[in-house]
mmCIF file of C-alpha atoms and ligand atoms in Angstrom:
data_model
loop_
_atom_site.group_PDB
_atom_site.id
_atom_site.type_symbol
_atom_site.label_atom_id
_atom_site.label_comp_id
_atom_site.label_asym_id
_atom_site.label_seq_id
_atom_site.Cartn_x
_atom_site.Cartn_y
_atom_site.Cartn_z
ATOM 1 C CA UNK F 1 -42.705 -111.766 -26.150
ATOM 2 C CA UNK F 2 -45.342 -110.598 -23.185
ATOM 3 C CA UNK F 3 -44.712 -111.198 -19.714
ATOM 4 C CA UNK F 4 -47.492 -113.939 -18.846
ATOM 5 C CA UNK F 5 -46.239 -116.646 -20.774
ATOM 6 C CA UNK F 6 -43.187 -116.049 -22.833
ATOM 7 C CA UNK F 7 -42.644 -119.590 -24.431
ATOM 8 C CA UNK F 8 -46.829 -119.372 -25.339
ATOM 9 C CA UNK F 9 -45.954 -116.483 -26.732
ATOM 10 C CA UNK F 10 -42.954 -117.479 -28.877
ATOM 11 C CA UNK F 11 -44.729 -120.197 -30.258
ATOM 12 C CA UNK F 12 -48.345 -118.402 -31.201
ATOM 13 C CA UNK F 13 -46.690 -115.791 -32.686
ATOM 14 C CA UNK F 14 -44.513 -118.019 -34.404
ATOM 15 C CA UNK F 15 -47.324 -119.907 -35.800
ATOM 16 C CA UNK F 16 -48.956 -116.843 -37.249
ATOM 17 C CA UNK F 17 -46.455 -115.390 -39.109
ATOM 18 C CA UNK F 18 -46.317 -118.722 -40.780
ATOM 19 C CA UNK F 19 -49.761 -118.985 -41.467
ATOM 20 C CA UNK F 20 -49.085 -114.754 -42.611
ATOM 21 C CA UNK F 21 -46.281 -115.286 -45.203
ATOM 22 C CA UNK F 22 -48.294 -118.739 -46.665
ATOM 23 C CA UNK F 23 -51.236 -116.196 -47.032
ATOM 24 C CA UNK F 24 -49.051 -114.008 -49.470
ATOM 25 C CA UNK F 25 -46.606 -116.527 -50.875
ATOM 26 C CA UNK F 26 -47.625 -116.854 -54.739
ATOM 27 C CA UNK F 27 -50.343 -119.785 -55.329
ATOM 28 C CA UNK F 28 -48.980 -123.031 -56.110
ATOM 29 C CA UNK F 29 -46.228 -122.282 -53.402
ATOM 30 C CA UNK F 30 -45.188 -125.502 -52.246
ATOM 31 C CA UNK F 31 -41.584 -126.140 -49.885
ATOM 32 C CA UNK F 32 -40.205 -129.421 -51.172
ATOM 33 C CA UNK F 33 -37.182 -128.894 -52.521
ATOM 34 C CA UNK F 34 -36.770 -124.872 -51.871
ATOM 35 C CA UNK F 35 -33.615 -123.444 -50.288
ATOM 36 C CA UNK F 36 -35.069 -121.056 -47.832
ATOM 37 C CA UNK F 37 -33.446 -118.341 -45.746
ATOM 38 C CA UNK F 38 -34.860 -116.832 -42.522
ATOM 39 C CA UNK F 39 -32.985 -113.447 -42.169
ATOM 40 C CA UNK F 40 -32.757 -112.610 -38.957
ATOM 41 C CA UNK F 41 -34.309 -115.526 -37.464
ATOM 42 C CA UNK F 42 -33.980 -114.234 -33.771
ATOM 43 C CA UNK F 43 -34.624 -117.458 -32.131
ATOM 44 C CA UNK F 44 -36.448 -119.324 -34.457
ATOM 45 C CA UNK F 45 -39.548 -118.154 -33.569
ATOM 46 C CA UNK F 46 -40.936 -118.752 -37.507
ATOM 47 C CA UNK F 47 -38.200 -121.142 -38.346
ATOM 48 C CA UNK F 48 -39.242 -123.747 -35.700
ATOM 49 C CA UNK F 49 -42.373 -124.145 -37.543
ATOM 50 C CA UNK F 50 -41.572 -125.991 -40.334
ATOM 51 C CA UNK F 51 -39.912 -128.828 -38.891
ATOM 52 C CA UNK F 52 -41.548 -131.189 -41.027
ATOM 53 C CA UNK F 53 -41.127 -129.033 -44.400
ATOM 54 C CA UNK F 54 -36.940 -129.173 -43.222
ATOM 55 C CA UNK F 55 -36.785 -132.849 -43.583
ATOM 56 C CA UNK F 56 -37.801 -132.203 -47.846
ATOM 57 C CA UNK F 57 -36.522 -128.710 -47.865
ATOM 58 C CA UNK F 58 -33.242 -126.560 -46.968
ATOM 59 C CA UNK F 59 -34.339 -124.293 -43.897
ATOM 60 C CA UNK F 60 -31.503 -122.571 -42.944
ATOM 61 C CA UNK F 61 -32.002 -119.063 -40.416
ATOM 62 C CA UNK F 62 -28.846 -116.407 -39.806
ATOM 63 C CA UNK F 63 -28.776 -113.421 -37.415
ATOM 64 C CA UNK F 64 -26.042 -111.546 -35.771
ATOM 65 C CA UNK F 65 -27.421 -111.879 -32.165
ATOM 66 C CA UNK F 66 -24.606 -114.874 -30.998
ATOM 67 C CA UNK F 67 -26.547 -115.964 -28.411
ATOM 68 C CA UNK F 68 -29.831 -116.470 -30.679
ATOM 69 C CA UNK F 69 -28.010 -118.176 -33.005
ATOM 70 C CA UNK F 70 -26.134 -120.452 -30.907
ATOM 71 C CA UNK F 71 -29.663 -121.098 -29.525
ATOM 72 C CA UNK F 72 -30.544 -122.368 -32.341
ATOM 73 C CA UNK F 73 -27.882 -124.602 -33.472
ATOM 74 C CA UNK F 74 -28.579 -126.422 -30.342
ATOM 75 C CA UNK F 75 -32.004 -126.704 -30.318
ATOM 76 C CA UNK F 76 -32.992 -127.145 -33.542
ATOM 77 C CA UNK F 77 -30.398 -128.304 -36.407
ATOM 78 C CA UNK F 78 -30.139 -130.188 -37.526
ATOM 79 C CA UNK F 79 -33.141 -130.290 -39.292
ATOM 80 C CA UNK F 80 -32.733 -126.594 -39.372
ATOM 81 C CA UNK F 81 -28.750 -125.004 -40.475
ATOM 82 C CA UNK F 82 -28.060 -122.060 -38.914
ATOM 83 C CA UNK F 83 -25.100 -118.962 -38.776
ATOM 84 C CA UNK F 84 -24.207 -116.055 -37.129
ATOM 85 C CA UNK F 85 -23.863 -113.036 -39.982
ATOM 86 C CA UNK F 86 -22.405 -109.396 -39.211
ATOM 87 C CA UNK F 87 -23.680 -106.263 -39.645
ATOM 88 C CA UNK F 88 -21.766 -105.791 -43.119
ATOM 89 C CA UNK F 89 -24.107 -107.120 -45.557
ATOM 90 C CA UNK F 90 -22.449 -110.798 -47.044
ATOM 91 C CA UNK F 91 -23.354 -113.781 -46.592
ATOM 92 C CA UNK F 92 -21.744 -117.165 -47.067
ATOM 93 C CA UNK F 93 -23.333 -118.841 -49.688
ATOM 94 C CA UNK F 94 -22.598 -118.873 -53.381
ATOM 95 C CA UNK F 95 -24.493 -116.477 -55.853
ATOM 96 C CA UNK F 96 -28.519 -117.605 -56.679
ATOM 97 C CA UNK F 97 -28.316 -119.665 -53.427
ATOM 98 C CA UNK F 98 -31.571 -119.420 -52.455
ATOM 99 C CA UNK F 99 -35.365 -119.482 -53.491
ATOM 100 C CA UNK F 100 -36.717 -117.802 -50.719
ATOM 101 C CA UNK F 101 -35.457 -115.125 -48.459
ATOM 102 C CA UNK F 102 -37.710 -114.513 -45.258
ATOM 103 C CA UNK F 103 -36.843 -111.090 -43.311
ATOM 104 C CA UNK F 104 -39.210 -110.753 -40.349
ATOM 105 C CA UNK F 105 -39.024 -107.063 -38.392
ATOM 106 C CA UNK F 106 -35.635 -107.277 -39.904
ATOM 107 C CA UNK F 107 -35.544 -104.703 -42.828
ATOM 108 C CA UNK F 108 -37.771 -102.693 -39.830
ATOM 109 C CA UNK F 109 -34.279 -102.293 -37.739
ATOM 110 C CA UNK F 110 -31.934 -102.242 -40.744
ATOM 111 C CA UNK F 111 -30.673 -98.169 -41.078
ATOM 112 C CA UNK F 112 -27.493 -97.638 -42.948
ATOM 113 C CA UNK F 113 -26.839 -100.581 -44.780
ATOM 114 C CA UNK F 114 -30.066 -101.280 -46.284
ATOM 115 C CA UNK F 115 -29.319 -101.365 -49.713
ATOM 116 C CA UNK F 116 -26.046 -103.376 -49.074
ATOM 117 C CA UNK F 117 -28.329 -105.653 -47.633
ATOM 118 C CA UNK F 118 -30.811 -105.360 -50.603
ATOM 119 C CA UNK F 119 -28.374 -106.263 -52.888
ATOM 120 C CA UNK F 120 -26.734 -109.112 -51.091
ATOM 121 C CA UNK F 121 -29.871 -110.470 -50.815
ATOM 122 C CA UNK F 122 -30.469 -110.103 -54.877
ATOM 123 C CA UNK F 123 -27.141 -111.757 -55.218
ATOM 124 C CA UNK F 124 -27.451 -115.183 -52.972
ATOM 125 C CA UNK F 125 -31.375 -115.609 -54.455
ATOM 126 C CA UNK F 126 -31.939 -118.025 -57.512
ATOM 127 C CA UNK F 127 -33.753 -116.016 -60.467
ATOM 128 C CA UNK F 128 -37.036 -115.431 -60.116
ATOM 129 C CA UNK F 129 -36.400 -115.906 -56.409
ATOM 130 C CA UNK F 130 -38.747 -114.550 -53.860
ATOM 131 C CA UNK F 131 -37.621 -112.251 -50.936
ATOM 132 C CA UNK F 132 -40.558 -111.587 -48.599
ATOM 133 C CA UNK F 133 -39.876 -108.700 -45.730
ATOM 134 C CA UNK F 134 -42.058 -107.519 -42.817
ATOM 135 C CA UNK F 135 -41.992 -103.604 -42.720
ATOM 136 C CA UNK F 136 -43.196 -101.012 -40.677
ATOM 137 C CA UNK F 137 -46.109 -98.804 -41.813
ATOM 138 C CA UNK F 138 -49.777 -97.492 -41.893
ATOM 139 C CA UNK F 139 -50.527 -100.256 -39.468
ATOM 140 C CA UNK F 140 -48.054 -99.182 -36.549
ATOM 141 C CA UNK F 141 -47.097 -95.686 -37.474
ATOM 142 C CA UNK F 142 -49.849 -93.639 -35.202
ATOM 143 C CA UNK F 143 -48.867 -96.676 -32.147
ATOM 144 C CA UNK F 144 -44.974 -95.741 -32.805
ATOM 145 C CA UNK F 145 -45.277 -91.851 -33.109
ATOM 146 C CA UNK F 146 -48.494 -90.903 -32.006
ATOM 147 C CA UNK F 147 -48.786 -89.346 -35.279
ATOM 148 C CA UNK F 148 -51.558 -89.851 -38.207
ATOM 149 C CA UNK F 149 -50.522 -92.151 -40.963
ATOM 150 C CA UNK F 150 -49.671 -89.751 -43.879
ATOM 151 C CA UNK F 151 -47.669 -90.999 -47.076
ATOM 152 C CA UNK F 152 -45.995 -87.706 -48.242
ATOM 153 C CA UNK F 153 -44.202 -87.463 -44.749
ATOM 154 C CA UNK F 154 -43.033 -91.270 -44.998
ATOM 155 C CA UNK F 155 -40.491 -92.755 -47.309
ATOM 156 C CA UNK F 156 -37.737 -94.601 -45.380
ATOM 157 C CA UNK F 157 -38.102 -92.555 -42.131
ATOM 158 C CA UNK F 158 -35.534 -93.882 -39.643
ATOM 159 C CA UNK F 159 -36.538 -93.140 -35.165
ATOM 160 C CA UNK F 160 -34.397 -94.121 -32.357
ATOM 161 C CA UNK F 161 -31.243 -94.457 -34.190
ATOM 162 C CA UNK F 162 -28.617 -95.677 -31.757
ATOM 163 C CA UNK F 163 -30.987 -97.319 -29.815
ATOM 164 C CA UNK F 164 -29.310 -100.726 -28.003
ATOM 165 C CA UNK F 165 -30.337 -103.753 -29.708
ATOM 166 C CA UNK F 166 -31.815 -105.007 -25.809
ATOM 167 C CA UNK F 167 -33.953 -101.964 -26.356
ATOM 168 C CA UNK F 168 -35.244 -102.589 -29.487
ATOM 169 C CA UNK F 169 -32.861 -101.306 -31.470
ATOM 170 C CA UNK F 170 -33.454 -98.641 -34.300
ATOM 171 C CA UNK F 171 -36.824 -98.379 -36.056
ATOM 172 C CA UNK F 172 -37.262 -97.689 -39.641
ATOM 173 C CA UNK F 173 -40.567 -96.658 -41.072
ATOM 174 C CA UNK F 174 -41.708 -97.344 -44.898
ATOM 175 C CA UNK F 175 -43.869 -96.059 -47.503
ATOM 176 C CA UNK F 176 -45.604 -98.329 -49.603
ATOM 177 C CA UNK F 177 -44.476 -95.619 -52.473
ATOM 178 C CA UNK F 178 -41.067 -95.636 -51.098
ATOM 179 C CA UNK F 179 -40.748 -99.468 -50.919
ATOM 180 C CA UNK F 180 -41.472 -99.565 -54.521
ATOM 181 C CA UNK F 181 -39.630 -96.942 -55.929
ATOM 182 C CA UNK F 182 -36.145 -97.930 -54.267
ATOM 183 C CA UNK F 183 -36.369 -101.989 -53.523
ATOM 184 C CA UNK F 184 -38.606 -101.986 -57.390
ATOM 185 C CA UNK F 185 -35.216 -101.012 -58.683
ATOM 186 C CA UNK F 186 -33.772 -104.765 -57.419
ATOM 187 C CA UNK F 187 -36.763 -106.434 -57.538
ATOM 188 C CA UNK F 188 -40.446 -107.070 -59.218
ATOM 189 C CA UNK F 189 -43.332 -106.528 -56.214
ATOM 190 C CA UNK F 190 -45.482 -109.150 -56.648
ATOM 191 C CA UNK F 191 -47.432 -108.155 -53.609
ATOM 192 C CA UNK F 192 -47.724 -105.437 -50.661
ATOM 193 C CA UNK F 193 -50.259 -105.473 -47.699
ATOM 194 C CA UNK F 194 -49.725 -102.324 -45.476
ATOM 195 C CA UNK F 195 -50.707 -104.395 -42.303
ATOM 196 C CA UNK F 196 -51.313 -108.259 -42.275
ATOM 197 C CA UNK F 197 -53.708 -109.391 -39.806
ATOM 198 C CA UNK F 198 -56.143 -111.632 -40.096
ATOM 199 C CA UNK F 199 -53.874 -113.910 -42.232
ATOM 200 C CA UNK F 200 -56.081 -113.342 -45.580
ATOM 201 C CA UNK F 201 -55.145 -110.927 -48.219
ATOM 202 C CA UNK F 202 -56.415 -107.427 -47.086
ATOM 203 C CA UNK F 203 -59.659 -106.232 -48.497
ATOM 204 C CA UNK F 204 -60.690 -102.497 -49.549
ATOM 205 C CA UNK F 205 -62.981 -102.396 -45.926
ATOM 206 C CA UNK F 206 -60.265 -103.465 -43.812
ATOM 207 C CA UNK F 207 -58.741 -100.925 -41.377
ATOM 208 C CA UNK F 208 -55.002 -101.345 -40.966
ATOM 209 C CA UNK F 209 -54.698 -103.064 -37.603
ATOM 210 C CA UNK F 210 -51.311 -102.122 -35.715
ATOM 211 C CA UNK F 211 -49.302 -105.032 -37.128
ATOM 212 C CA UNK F 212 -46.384 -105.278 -39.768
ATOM 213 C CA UNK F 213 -46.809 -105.259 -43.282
ATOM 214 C CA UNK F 214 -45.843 -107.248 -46.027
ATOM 215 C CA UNK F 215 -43.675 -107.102 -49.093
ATOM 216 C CA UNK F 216 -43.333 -109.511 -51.579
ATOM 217 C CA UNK F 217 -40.364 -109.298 -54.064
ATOM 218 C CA UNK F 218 -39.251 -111.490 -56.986
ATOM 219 C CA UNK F 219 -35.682 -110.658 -58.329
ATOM 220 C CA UNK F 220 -35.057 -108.995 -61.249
ATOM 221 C CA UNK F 221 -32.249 -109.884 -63.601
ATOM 222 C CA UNK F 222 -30.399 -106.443 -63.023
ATOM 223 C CA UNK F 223 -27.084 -105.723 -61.845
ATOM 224 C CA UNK F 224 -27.501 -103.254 -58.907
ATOM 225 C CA UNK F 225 -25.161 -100.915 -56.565
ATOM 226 C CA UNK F 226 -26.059 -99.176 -53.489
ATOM 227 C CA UNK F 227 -25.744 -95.765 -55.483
ATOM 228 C CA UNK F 228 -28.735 -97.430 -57.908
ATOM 229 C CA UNK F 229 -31.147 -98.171 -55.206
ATOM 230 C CA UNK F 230 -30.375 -95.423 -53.221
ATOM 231 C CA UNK F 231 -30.732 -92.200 -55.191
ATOM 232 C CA UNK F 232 -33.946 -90.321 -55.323
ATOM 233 C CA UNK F 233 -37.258 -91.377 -57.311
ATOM 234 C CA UNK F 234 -37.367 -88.529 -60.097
ATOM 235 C CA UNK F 235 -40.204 -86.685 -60.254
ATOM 236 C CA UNK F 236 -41.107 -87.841 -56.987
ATOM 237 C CA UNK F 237 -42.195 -85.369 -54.654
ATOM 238 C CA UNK F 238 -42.815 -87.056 -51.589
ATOM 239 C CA UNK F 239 -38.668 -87.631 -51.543
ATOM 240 C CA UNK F 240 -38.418 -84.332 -50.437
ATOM 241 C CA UNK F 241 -41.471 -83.805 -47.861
ATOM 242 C CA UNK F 242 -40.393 -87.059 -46.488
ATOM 243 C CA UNK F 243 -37.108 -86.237 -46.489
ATOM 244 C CA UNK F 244 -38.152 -82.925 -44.721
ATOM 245 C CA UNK F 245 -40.433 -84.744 -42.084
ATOM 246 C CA UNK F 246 -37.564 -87.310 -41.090
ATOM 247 C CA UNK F 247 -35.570 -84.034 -40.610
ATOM 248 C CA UNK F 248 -38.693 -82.638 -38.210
ATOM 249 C CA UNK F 249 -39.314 -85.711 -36.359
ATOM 250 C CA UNK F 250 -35.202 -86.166 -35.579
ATOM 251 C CA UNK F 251 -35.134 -82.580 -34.660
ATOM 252 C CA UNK F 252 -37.972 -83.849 -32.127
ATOM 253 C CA UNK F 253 -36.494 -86.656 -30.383
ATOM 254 C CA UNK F 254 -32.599 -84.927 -30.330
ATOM 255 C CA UNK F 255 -35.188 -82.449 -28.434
ATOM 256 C CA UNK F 256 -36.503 -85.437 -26.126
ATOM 257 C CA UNK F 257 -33.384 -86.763 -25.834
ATOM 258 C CA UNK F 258 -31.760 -83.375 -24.940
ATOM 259 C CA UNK F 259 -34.350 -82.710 -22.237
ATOM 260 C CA UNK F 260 -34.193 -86.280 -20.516
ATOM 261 C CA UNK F 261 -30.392 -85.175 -20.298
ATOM 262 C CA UNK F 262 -30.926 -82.105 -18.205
ATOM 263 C CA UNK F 263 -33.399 -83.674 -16.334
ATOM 264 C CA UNK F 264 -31.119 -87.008 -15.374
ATOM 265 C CA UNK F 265 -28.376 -83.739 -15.447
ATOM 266 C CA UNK F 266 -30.346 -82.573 -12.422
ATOM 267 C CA UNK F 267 -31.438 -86.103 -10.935
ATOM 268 C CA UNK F 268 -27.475 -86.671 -11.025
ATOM 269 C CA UNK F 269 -26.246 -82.962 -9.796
ATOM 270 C CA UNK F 270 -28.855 -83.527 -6.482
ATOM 271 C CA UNK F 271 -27.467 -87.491 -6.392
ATOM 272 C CA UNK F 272 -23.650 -85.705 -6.501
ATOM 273 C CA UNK F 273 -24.804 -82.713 -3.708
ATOM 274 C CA UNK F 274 -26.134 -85.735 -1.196
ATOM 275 C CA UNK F 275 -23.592 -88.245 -1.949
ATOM 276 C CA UNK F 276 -20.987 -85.024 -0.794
ATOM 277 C CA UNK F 277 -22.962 -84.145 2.099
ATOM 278 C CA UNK F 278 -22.942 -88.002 3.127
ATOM 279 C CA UNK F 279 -18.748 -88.258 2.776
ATOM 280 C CA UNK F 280 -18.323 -85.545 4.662
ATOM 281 C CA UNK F 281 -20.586 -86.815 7.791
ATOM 282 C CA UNK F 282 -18.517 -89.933 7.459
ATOM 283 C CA UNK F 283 -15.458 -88.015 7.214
ATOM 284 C CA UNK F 284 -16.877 -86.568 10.945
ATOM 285 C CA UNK F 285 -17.650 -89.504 12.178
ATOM 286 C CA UNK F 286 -14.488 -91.355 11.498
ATOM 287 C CA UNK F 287 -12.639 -88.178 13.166
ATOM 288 C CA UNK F 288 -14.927 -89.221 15.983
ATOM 289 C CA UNK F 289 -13.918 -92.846 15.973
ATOM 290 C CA UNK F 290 -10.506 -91.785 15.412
ATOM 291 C CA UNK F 291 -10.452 -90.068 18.794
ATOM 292 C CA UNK F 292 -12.363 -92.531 20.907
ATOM 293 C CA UNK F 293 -10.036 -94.992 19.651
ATOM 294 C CA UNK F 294 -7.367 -93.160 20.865
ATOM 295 C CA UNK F 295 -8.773 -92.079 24.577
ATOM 296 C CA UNK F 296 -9.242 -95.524 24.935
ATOM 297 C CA UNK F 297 -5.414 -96.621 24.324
ATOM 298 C CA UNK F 298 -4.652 -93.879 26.931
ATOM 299 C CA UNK F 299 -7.182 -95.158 29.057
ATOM 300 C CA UNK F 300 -5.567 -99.126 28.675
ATOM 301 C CA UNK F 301 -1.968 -97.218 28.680
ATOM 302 C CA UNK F 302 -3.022 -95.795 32.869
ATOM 303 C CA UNK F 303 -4.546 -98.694 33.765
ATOM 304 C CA UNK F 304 -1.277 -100.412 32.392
ATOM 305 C CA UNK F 305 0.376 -98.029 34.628
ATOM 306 C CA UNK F 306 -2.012 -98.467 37.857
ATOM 307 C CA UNK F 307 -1.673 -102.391 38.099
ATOM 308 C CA UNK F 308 2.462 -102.013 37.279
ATOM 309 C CA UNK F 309 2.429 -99.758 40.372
ATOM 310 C CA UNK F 310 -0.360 -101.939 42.828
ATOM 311 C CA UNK F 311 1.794 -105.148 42.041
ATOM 312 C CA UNK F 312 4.881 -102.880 43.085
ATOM 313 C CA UNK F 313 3.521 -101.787 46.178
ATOM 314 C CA UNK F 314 1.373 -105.567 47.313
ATOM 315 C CA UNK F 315 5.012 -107.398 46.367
ATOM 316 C CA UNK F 316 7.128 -104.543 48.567
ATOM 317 C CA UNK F 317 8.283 -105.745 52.121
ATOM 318 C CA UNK F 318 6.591 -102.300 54.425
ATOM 319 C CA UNK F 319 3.302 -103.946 52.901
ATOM 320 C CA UNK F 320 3.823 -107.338 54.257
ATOM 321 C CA UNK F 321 4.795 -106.264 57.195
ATOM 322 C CA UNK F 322 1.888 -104.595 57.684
ATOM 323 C CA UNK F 323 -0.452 -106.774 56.805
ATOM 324 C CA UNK F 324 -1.407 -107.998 60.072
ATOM 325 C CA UNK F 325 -2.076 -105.042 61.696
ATOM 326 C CA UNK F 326 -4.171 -103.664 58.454
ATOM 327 C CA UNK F 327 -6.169 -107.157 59.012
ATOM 328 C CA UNK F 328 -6.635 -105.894 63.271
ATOM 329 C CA UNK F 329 -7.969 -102.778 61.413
ATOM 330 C CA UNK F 330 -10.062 -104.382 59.292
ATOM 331 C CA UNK F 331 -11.806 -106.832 62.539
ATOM 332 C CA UNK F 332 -11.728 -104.014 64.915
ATOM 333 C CA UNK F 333 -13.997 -102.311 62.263
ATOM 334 C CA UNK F 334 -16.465 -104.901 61.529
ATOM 335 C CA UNK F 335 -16.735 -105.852 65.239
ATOM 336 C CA UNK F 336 -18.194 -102.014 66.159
ATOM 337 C CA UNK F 337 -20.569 -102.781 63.700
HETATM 338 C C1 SAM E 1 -37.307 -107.964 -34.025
HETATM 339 S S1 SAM E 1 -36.191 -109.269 -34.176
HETATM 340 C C2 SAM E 1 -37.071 -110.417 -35.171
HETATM 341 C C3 SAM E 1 -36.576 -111.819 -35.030
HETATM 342 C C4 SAM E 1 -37.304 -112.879 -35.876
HETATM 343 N N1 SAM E 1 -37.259 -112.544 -37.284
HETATM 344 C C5 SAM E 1 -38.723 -113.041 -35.392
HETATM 345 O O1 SAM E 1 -39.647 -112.667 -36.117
HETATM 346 O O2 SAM E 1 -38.884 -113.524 -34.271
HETATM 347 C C6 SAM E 1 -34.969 -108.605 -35.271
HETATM 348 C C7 SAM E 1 -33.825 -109.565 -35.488
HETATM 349 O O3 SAM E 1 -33.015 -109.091 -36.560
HETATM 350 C C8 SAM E 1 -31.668 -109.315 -36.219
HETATM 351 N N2 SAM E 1 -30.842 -108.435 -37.063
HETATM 352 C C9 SAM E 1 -30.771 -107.099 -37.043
HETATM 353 N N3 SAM E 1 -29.903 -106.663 -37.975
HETATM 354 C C10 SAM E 1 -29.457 -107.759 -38.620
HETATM 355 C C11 SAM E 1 -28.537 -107.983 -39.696
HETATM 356 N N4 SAM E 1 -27.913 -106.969 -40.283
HETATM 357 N N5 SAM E 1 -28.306 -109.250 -40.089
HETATM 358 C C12 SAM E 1 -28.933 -110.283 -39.488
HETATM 359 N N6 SAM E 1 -29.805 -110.149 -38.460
HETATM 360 C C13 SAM E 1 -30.057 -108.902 -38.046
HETATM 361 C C14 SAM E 1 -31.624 -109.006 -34.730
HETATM 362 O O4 SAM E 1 -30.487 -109.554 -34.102
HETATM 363 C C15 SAM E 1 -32.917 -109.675 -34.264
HETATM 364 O O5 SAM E 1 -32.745 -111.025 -33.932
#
C-alpha cells in the first residue's frame, strides 16, 4: 500500500478503482437494486466505497485471506456482507445470484483453478450478468519481466508460482487474444482496456501506463466445463509460441531460483564452518572453567584443612601455656625497637 501513509493509500487507491470500473461499466449502469460481488475483496479497499450505494444495493465481498475478511465483517457490515471462500472454486450462493462480479488483481494471482473459478463465477451470476476482472498485461509486463510487451509470447503466462501469498503470491500474465479466446467461451466481452489509467476509456494515442487492465464480461447462456475453456484456440498460433515462451521464461527463474540456492548454499556452508569453529572455542573455554572451578574447591578443601588444624593447635593446652612467655617475646621485641 506504500510505506508513507498506508491508510492514504488504501483509501486513494480505493477510490480510483471505483471511479476505473464506473468508467467501463456499460452506460446506464446504475447500483440500486444490483447484487454485487467483490471477489477477492482483500480488505475492502474498493468495497468500502460504496457505502451509500449498500444501503439500496446488495454489496457483499469474499476472499480466502481470514484475517481480511474478518476485518471486514467488523468494520464494515453490515452495510457490507462478507465471507471467507477457499481456494476450490464454490461459492455459497444459489445459481444466477448475482449481477455483478468484481475481481480486482484477483484473476492476476489465480493459477490452477482458473477456469473452475470461471465457471463458478458463470454459475452464481444472473443472465446477462456482468463479471468485470483486473488482469495483468501490456501495461505491467516490461515493469514485471523486464521484457518488451509482445502478444505471440503471452497467452496465460503464469511467474513466481509458489510464491507465499505475504509475498505477493503467484503472478499470471494475459493476452488480450488469450482472454478472449478462453474466458469468450463463458462469456460475451463487452469491453477490454489493456491498461486503465486515467479513468476514461483508452484512446488510440494513449501509451499503456504500468497499471492493470480491464475486462468486461457478460455471461453467456452456455453450459461450460473446465475441459471447454481450457483446451487450445484452433488455428491459433500464438497457443503454441506462448506456450513455448512460458516454458523459456520458467526455465529462467528455476535458473534464478537454482542459483540463489547455491549462493544461500554457500552463505549457509560459511554460517555452518563459523558456527563450528565458535562451539568448539566454547567447548575450550568451558574445559577451562571446568578446571578453575575445580582448583578452587581444592583450594577451599586446604584452607578447610588449615583452619581445622590452627583451631586444633590455639585450643591445645602446650599453647596456653605458652602464651605468656610468647607475649614476653612479643614486648621484648617491640621494646628494642
Ligand atoms: C492483490 S489482492 C487484491 C485485493 C483487493 N481486490 C484490492 O483490490 O484491494 C488479491 C486478493 O485476492 C485474494 N485471493 C486470491 N485467490 C483467491 C481465491 N481463490 N478466492 C478468493 N480470494 C482470493 C487474496 O487473498 C487477496 O486478498
Amino acid at each position: 500500500m506504500g510505506d508513507e501513509d498506508p491508510f492514504g493509500a488504501y483509501l486513494r487507491l480505493g477510490h480510483e478503482l471505483r471511479a476505473h470500473m464506473e468508467a467501463i461499466l456499460p452506460p446506464g449502469w446504475s447500483w440500486p437494486g444490483q447484487r454485487v460481488l467483490d471477489f477477492g475483496c482483500g480488505t475492502g479497499k474498493v468495497l468500502c466505497h460504496f457505502a451509500d450505494e449498500a444501503n439500496e444495493a446488495e454489496f457483499w465481498g469474499c476472499d480466502i485471506d481470514r484475517p481480511s475478511i474478518e476485518w471486514v465483517q467488523r468494520n464494515m457490515c453490515p452495510p457490507f456482507r462478507a465471507f471467507e471462500c477457499r481456494e476450490g472454486a464454490s461459492l455459497p450462493q444459489p445459481d444466477g445470484y448475482f449481477d455483478l462480479i468484481f475481481a480486482w488483481s484477483v484473476y492476476t494471482h489465480i493459477t490452477d483453478r482458473w477456469a473452475e473459478w470461471l465457471l463458478e463465477h458463470h454459475r452464481v451470476l444472473a443472465d446477462d450478468g456482468l463479471l468485470l476482472a483486473s488482469f495483468i498485461g501490456e501495461g505491467m509486463v516490461e515493469h514485471l519481466t523486464s521484457e518488451e510487451w509482445c502478444e505471440d509470447r503471452i497467452g496465460m503466462n503464469i511467474l513466481n508460482e509458489g510464491n507465499p501469498w505475504d509475498c505477493g503470491g503467484p503472478t499470471v500474465i494475459h493476452s488480450p487474444w488469450w482472454l478472449r479466446a478462453h474466458w469468450g467461451r463463458a462469456f460475451e466481452i463487452l469491453d477490454l482496456w489493456p491498461s486503465v489509467s486515467p479513468p476514461r476509456r483508452p484512446t488510440a494515442d494513449d501509451a499503456p501506463t504500468p497499471t492493470h487492465g480491464m475486462i468486461l464480461l457478460r455471461r453467456k447462456p452456455v453450459r461450460l466445463t473446465v475441459r471447454d475453456l481450457t483446451r487450445l484456440e484452433p488455428d491459433e498460433p500464438r497457443e503454441i509460441s506462448s506456450l513455448q515462451h512460458s516454458v523459456r521464461q520458467l526455465r529462467h527463474q528455476a535458473a534464478e531460483l537454482r542459483r540463489q540456492n547455491a549462493h544461500l548454499g554457500g552463505q549457509l556452508q560459511a554460517a555452518h564452518t563459523d558456527l563450528t569453529q565458535r562451539i568448539g572455542e566454547i567447548a575450550e573455554l568451558t574445559q577451562q572453567v571446568r578446571m578453575a572451578e575445580q582448583n578452587l574447591r581444592t583450594a577451599e578443601e586446604d584452607l578447610g584443612r588449615y583452619r581445622a588444624s590452627l583451631e586444633a593447635i590455639q585450643g591445645s593446652t602446650s599453647w596456653r601455656v605458652t602464651a605468656p612467655a610468647r607475649a614476653a617475646k612479643q614486648h621484648v621485641k617491640r621494646l628494642r625497637t
